[in-house]
Coordinates of C-alpha atoms and ligand atoms in Angstrom, one line a residue:
X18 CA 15.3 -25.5 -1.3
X19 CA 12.7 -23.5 1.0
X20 CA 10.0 -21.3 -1.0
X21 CA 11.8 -17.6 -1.5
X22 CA 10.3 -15.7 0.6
X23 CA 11.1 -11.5 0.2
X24 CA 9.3 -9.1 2.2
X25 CA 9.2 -5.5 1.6
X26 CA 8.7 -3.8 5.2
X27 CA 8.0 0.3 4.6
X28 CA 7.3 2.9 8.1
X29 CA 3.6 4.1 6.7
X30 CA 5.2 7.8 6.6
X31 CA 2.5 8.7 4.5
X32 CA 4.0 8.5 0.9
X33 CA 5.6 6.2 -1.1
X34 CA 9.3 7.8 -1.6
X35 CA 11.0 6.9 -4.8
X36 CA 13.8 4.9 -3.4
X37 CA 11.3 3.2 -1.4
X38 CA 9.0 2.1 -4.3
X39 CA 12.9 1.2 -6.0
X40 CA 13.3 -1.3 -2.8
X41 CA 9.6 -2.8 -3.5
X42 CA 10.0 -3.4 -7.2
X43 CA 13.4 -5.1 -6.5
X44 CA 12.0 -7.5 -3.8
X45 CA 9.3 -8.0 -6.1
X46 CA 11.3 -9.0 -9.1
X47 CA 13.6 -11.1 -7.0
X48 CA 10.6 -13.3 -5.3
X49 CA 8.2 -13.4 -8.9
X50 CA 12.0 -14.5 -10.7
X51 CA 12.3 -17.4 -8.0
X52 CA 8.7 -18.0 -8.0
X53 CA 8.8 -16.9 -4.5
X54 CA 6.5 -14.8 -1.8
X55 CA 6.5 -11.2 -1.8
X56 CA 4.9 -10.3 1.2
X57 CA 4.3 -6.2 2.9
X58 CA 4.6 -5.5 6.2
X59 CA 3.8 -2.5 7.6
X60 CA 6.8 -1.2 10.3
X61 CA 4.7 1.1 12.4
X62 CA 5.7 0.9 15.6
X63 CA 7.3 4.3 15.8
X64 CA 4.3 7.3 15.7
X65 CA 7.1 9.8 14.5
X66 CA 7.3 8.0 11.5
X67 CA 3.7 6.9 11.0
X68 CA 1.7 9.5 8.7
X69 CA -1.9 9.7 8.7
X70 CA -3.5 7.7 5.5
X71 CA 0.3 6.5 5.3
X72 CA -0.8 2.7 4.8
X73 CA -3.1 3.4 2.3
X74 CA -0.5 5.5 0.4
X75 CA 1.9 2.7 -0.1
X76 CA -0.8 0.3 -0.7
X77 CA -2.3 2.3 -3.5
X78 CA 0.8 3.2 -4.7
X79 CA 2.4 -0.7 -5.1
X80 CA -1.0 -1.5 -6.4
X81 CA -0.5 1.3 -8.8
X82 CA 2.7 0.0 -9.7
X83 CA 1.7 -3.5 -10.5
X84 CA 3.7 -5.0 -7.6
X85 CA 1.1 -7.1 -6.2
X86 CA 1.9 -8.9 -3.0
X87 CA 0.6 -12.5 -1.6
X88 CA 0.8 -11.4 2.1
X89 CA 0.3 -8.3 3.8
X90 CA -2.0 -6.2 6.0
X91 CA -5.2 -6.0 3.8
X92 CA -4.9 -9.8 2.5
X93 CA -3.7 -11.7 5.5
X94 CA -1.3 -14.8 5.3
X95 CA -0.5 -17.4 7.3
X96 CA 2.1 -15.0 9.3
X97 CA 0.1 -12.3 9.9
X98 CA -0.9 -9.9 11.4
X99 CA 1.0 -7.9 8.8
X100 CA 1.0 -4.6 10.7
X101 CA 3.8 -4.5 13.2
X102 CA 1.3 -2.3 15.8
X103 CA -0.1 -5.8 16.0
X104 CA 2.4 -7.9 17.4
X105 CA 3.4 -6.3 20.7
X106 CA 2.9 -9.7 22.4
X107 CA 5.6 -11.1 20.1
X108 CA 8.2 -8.8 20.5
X109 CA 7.6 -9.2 24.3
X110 CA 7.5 -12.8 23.9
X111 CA 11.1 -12.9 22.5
X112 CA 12.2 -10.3 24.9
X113 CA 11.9 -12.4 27.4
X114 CA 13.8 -15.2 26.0
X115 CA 16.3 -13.2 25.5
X116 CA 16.4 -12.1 29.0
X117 CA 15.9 -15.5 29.9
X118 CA 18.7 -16.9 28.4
X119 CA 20.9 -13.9 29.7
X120 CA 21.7 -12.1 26.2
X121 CA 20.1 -9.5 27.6
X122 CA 19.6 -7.3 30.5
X123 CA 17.2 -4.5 31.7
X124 CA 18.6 -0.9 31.5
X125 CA 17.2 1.4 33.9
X126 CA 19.2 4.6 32.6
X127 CA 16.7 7.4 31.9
X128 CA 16.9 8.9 28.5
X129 CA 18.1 12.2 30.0
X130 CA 20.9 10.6 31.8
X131 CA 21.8 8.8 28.8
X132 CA 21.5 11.9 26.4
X133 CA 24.1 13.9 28.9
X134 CA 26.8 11.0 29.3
X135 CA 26.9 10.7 25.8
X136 CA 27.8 14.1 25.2
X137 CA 30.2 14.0 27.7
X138 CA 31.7 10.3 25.6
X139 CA 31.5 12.7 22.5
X140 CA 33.9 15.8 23.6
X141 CA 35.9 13.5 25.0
X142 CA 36.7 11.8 21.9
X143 CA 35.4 8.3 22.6
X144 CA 32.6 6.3 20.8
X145 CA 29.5 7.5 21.9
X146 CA 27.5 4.3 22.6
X147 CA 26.1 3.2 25.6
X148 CA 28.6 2.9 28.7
X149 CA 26.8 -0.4 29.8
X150 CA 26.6 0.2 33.1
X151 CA 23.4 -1.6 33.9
X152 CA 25.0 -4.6 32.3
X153 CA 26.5 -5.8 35.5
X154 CA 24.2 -4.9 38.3
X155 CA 23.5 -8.2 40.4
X156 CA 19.9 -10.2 40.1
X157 CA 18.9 -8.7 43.2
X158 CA 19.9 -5.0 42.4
X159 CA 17.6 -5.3 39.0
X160 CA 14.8 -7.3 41.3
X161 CA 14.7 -4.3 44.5
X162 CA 14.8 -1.3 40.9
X163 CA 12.1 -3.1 39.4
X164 CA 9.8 -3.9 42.4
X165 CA 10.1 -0.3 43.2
X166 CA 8.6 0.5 39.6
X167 CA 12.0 2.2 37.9
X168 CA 11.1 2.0 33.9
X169 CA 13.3 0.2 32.1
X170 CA 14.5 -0.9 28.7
X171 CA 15.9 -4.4 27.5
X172 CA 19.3 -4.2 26.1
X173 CA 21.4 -7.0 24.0
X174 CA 24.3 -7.8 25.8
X175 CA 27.0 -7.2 22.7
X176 CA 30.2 -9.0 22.5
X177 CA 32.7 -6.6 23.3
X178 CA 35.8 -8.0 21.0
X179 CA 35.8 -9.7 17.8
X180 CA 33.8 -8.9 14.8
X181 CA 30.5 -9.6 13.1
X182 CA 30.6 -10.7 9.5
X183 CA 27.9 -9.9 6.7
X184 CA 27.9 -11.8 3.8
X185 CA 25.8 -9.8 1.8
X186 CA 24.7 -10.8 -1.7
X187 CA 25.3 -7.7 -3.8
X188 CA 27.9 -6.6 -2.0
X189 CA 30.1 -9.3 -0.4
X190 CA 31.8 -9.6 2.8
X191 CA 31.2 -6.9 5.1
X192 CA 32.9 -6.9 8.5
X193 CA 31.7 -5.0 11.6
X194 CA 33.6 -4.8 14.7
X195 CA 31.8 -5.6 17.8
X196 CA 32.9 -2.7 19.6
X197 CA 31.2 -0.4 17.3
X198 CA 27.8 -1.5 18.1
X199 CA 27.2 -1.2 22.1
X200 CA 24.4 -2.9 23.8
X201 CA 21.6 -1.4 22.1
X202 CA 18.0 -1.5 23.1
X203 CA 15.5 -3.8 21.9
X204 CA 12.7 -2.9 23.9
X205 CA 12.1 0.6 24.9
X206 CA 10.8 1.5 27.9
X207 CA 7.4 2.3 27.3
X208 CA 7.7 -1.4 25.9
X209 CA 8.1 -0.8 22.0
X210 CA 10.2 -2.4 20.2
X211 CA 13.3 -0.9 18.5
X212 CA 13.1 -1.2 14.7
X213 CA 16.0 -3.8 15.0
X214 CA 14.5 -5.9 17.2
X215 CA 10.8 -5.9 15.4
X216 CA 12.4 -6.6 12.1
X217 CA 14.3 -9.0 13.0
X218 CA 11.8 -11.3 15.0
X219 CA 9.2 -10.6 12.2
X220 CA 11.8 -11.4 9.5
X221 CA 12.5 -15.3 11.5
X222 CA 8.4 -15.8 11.5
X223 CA 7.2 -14.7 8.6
X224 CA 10.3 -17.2 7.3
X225 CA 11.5 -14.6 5.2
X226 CA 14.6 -16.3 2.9
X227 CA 15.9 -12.9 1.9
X228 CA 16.2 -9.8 3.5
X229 CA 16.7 -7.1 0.4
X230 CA 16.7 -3.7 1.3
X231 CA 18.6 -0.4 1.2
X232 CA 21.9 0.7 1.2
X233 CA 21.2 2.6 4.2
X234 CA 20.2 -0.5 6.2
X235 CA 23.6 -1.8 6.1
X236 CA 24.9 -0.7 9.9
X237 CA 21.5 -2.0 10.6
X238 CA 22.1 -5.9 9.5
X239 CA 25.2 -6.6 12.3
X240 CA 22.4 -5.2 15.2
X241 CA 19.9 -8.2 13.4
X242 CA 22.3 -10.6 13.0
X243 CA 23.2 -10.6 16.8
X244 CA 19.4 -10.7 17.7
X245 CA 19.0 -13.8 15.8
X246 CA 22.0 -15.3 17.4
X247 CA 20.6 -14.3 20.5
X248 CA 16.9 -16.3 19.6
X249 CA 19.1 -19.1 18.1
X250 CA 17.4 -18.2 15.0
X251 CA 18.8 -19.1 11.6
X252 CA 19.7 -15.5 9.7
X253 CA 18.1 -15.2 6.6
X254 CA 20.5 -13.5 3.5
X255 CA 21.0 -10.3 3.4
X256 CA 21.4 -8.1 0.1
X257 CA 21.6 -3.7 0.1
X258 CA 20.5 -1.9 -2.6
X259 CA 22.7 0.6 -4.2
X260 CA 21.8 4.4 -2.6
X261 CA 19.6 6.3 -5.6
X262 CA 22.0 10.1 -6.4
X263 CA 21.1 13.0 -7.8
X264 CA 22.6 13.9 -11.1
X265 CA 25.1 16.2 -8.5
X266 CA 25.8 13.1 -7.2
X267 CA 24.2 14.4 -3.7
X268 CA 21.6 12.1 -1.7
X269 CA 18.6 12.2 -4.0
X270 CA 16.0 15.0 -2.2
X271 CA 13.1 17.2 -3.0
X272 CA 15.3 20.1 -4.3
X273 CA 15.7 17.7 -7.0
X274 CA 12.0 17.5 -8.2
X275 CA 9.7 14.6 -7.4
X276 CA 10.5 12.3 -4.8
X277 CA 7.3 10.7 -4.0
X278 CA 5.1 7.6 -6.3
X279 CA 2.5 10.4 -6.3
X280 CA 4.3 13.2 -7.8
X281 CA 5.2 11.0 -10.6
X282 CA 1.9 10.0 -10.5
X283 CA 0.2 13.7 -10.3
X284 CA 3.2 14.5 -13.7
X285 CA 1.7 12.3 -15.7
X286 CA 4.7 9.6 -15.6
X287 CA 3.4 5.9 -16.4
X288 CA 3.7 3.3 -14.0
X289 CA 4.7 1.4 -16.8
X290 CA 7.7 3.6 -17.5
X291 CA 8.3 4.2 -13.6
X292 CA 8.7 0.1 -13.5
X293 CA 11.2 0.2 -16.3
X294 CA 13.1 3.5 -14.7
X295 CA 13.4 2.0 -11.4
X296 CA 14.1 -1.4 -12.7
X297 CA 17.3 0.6 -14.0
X298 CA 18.6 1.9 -10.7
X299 CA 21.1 -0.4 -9.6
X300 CA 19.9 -3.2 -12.5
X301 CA 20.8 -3.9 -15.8
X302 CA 19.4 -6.1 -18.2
X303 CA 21.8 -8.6 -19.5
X304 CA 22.0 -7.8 -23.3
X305 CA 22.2 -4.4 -22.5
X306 CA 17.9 -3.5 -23.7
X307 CA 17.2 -0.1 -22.0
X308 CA 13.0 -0.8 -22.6
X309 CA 11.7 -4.0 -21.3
X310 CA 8.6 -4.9 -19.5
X311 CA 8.3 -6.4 -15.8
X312 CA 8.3 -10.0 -17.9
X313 CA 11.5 -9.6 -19.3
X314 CA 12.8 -8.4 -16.2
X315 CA 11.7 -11.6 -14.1
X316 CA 13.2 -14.0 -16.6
X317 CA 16.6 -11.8 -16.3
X318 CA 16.1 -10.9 -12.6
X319 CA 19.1 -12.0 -10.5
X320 CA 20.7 -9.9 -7.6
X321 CA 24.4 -10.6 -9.7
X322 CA 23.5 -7.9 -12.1
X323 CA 22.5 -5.5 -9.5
X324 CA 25.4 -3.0 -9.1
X325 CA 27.0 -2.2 -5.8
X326 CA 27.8 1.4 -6.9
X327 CA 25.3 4.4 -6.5
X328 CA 22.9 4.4 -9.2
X329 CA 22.1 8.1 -10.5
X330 CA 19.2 9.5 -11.4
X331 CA 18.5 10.9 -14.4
X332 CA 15.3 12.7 -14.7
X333 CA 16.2 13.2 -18.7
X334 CA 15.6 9.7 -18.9
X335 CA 12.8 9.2 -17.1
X336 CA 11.0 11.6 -19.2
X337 CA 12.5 9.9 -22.5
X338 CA 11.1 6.5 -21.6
X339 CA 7.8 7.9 -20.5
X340 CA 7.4 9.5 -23.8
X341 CA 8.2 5.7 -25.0
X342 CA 5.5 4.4 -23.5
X343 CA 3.3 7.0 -24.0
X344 CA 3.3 5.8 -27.3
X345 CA 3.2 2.5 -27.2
X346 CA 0.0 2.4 -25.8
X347 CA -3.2 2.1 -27.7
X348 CA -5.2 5.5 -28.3
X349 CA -7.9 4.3 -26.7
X350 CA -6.2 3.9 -23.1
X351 CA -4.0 6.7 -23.7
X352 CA -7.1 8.8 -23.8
X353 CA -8.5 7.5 -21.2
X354 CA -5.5 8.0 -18.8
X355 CA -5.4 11.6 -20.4
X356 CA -8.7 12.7 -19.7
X357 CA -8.1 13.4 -15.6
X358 CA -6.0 15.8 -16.7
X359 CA -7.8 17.5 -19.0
X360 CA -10.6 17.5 -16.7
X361 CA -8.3 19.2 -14.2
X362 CA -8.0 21.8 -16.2
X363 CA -11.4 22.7 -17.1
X364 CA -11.2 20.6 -20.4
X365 CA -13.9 18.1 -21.0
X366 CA -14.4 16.4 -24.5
X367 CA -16.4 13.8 -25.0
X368 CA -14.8 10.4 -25.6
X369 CA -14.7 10.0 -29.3
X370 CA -13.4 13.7 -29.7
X371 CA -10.9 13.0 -27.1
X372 CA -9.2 9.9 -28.6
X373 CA -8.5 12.8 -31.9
X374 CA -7.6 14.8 -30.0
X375 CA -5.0 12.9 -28.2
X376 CA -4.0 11.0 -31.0
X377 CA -2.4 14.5 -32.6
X378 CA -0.2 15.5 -29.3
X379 CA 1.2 11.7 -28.7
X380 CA 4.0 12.3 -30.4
X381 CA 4.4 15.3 -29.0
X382 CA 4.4 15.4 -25.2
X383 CA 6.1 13.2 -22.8
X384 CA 4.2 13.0 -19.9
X385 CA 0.2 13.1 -19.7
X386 CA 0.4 16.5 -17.4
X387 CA 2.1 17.9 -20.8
X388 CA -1.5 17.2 -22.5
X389 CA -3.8 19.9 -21.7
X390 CA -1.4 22.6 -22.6
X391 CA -0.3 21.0 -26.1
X392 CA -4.4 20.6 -26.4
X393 CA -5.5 23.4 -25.0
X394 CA -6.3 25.7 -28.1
X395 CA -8.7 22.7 -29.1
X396 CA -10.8 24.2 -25.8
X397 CA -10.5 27.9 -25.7
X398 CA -10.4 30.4 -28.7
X399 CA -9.3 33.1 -26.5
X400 CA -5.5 32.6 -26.8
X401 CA -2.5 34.8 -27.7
X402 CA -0.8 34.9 -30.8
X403 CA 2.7 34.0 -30.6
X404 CA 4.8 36.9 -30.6
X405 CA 7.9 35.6 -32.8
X406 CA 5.2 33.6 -35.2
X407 CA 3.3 37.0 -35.3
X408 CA 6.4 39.2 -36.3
X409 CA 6.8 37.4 -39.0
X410 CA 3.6 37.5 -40.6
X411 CA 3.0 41.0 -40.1
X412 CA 5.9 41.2 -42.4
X413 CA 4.2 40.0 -44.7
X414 CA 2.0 42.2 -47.4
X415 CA -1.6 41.3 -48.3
X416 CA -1.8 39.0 -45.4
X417 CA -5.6 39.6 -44.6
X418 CA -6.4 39.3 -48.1
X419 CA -4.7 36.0 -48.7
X420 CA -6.6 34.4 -45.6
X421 CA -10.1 35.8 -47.3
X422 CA -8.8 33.8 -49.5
X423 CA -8.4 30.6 -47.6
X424 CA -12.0 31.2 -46.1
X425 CA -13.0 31.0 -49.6
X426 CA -12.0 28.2 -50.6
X427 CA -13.0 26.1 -47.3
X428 CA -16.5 27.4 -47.6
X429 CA -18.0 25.5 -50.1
X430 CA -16.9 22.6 -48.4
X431 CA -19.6 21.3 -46.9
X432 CA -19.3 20.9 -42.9
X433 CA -19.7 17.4 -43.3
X434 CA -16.7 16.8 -45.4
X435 CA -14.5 19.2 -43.7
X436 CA -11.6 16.7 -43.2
X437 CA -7.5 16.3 -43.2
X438 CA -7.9 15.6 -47.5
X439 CA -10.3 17.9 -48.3
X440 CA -9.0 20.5 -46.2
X441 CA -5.7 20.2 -47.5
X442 CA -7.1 20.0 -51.3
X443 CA -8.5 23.0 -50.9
X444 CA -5.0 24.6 -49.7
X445 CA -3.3 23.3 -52.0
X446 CA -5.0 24.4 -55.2
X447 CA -5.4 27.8 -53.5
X448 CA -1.4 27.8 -53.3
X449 CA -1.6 26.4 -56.9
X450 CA -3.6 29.3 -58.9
X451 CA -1.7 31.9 -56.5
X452 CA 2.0 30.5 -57.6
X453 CA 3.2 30.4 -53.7
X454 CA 4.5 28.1 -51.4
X455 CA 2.0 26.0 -49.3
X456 CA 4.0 27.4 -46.7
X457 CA 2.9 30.7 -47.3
X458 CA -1.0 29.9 -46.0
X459 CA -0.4 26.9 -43.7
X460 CA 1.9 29.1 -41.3
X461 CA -0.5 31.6 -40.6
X462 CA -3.1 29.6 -41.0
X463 CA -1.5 27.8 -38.0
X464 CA -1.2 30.9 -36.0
X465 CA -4.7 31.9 -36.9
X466 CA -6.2 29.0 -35.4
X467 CA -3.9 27.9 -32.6
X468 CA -1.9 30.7 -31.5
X469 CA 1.2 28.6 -32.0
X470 CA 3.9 28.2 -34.7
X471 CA 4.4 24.4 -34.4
X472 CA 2.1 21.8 -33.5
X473 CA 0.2 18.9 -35.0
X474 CA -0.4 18.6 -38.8
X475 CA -2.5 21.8 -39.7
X476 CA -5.0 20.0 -41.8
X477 CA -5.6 17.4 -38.5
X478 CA -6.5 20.3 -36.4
X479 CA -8.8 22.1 -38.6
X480 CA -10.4 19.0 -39.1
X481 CA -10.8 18.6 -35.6
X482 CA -12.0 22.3 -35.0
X483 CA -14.8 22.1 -37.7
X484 CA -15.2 24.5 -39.8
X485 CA -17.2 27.2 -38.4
X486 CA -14.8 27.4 -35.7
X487 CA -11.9 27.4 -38.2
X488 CA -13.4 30.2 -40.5
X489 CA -13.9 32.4 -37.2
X490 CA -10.5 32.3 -36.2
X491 CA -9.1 32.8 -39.5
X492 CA -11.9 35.8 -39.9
X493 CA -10.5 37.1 -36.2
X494 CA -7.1 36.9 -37.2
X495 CA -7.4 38.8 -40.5
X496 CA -9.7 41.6 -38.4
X497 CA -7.1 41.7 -35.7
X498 CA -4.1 42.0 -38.8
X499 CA -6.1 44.9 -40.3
X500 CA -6.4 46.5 -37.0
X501 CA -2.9 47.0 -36.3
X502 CA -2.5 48.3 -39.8
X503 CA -1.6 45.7 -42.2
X504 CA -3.7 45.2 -45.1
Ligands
LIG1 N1 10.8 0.1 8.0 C1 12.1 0.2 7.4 C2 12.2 1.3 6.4 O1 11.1 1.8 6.0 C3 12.4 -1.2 6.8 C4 13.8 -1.5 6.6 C5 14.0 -3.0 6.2 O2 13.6 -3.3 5.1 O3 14.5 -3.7 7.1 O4 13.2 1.7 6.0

């Protein structure tokens, strides 16, 4: 068999949506499990849909993704040009044949014309399409229209009974009727092509084997499969990904949260875990593994196991596997993909501080955006006490004496040997000779120095403080306790 061929064919709108980067990774995994092409083409033939920097989002964003492609725009191929703004000539090329070969026919309607009858077709209850009525004007009639410079527009000539058949490999037979589908343009016109048309003469020369795509493109594929009857071209199979919900089960929007690669990205979400996520909607792994690199899903990959049913999202889940993969990876990168972050918000530790650092909150948060926040006391000594954490200890009696205490015993300790062990040591045998719970220093202790009530081992982040700065902020919070009157 022919060399799998999959092509993944975004409008540069000027972000990579979610459901769109779903399609990618899907045509990716399909070609790389058939050791097959996956090639990008840019669709950008219509400026509504054409975003400024748009190419360069979805190129960065795949990239960031991992889904690397052997054809497209920036790397060439032997199909090119990748970009369909490029291949005007084609489209006309195959316009012609089609007109040529009479499965088509120039439609001089003007768009306003058209706009009104179709109204009209609409209150009076019948299908909207187009009336055809440039489909039987004599050779001569279209010769005098176009000599006297009339714009026009090439249409398919449709079948007007019958029905087209889709045999589409996630979701099976499909059946259209022909009547439902009018003679619809292929070249506009200001001589553009429609979307249909462009796709579908790309599709036969780049020799794409498999056309895999969404849900939503499904009216589209009867429209193709004509054209390429039309061009005598072989059809290539067709397959339509399951639509993404929200949890409501509406169509998945921004009133849901992130939508595009880049918010993900700007969260702190993994393109590791985005991979795995995405890999879920509409896929499932055949044992049943939630977790599973791109690997494992190659050697698995087969459209079979990919569900014709909506897939919903679940942003609960998202976050749980990102917290996975958090993780799973080594300090040294975590803290490196950390650190933008940080510096975002005003934070910057050096390197060896910052692998500490991060190593006490990875546990802890569950996506990098989650990091300065959970770190933030590490920077700035000027936070708040917590007001629940705080009501309880000024319950207490002989609070500021008891952390004098504590400063006592951490300041023989010389700076050098202020660690986890010998910080906690020293807590201990303090709790020891005073017959209390640990408990009753390291809570306030905690508050003292982080504002907080929970958070990383205690002794961890005094270490990591030092111990001037965690002697003044045990001094500041015993000050502050005697202020407000407890002694
Ligand atoms: N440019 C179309 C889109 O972005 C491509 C559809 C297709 O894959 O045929 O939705």
């Amino acid at each position: 068999m022919d060399q799998v061929r999959v092509r993944f064919a975004p409008s540069p709108t000027g972000e990579l949506h979610i459901g769109n980067a779903r399609t990618a990774l899907f045509c990716w995994l399909f070609a790389r499990s058939r050791q097959g092409c996956f090639i990008l083409r840019i669709e950008d033939t219509d400026p509504d849909r054409t975003g400024k920097g748009g190419e360069s989002a979805i190129l960065e964003g795949l990239a960031w993704l991992g889904l690397e492609w052997d054809e497209g725009p920036d790397r060439g191929g032997p199909f090119g040009p990748y970009r369909q703004s490029e291949r005007t000539a084609l489209y006309h090329q195959y316009g012609r044949q089609i007109l040529h070969s009479d499965r088509g026919y120039p439609c001089f309607c003007d768009p306003e014309a058209l706009a009104g009858r179709r109204a009209e077709a609409h209150e009076e209850g019948r299908t909207p399409g187009y009336d055809r009525r440039c489909r039987d004007r004599s050779e001569e009639e279209r010769r005098r229209l176009k000599a006297s410079g009339e714009p026009h527009a090439l249409r398919l000539k449709t079948p007007t009974e019958g029905e087209i058949v889709v045999e589409d490999g996630i979701r099976g037979t499909v059946r259209f009727r022909h009547d439902e589908l009018d003679d619809f343009v292929l070249v506009r016109s200001d001589g553009r092509p429609t979307y249909n048309f462009a796709c579908a003469v790309d599709d036969h020369l780049m020799r794409i084997t498999h056309v895999i795509r969404g849900e939503e493109h499904l009216s589209n594929t009867p429209r193709q499969l004509l054209i390429y009857e039309a061009l005598g071209f072989p059809p290539p199979l067709f397959a339509h990904l399951p639509m993404i919900l929200a949890p409501d089960r509406s169509k998945l929007s921004k009133r849901h949260g992130a939508t595009s690669l880049q918010e993900y990205r700007e969260q702190g979400y993994v393109p590791e875990a985005l991979v795995n996520y995405l890999t879920l909607l509409g896929w499932s792994h055949p044992q049943g593994v939630d977790m599973f690199s791109p690997a494992e899903a190659i050697a698995h990959f087969s459209l079979d196991r990919v569900s014709a049913s909506s897939a919903v999202y679940d942003d609960r889940k998202i976050a749980w596997l990102n917290g996975h993969y958090l993780r799973a990876l080594p300090l040294e990168e975590l803290a490196r993909r950390a650190h933008p972050f940080l510096l975002a918000a005003g934070y910057e530790p050096d390197e060896g501080r910052l692998r500490d650092l991060v190593a006490t909150v990875r546990d802890r948060i569950l996506r990098l955006s989650e990091a300065p926040d959970a770190l933030a006391y590490f920077f700035d000594s000027d936070f708040p006490y917590d007001e629940e954490g705080l009501a309880r200890q000024l319950g207490r009696d002989g609070l500021p004496d008891l952390l004098d205490a504590c400063r006592a015993v951490l300041d023989p300790i010389p700076r050098a040997d202020f660690d986890g062990a010998t910080v906690e040591a020293a807590y201990r045998g303090l709790a020891a000779e005073r017959q209390i719970r640990a408990a009753d220093i390291i809570h306030p202790t905690r508050l003292a120095i982080s504002g907080r009530t929970a958070g990383p081992g205690l002794f961890d982040i005094m270490a990591l403080l030092g111990k001037e700065e965690t002697l003044t902020r045990l001094d500041r919070f015993a000050r502050y306790l005697r202020s407000v009157g407890r002694s």
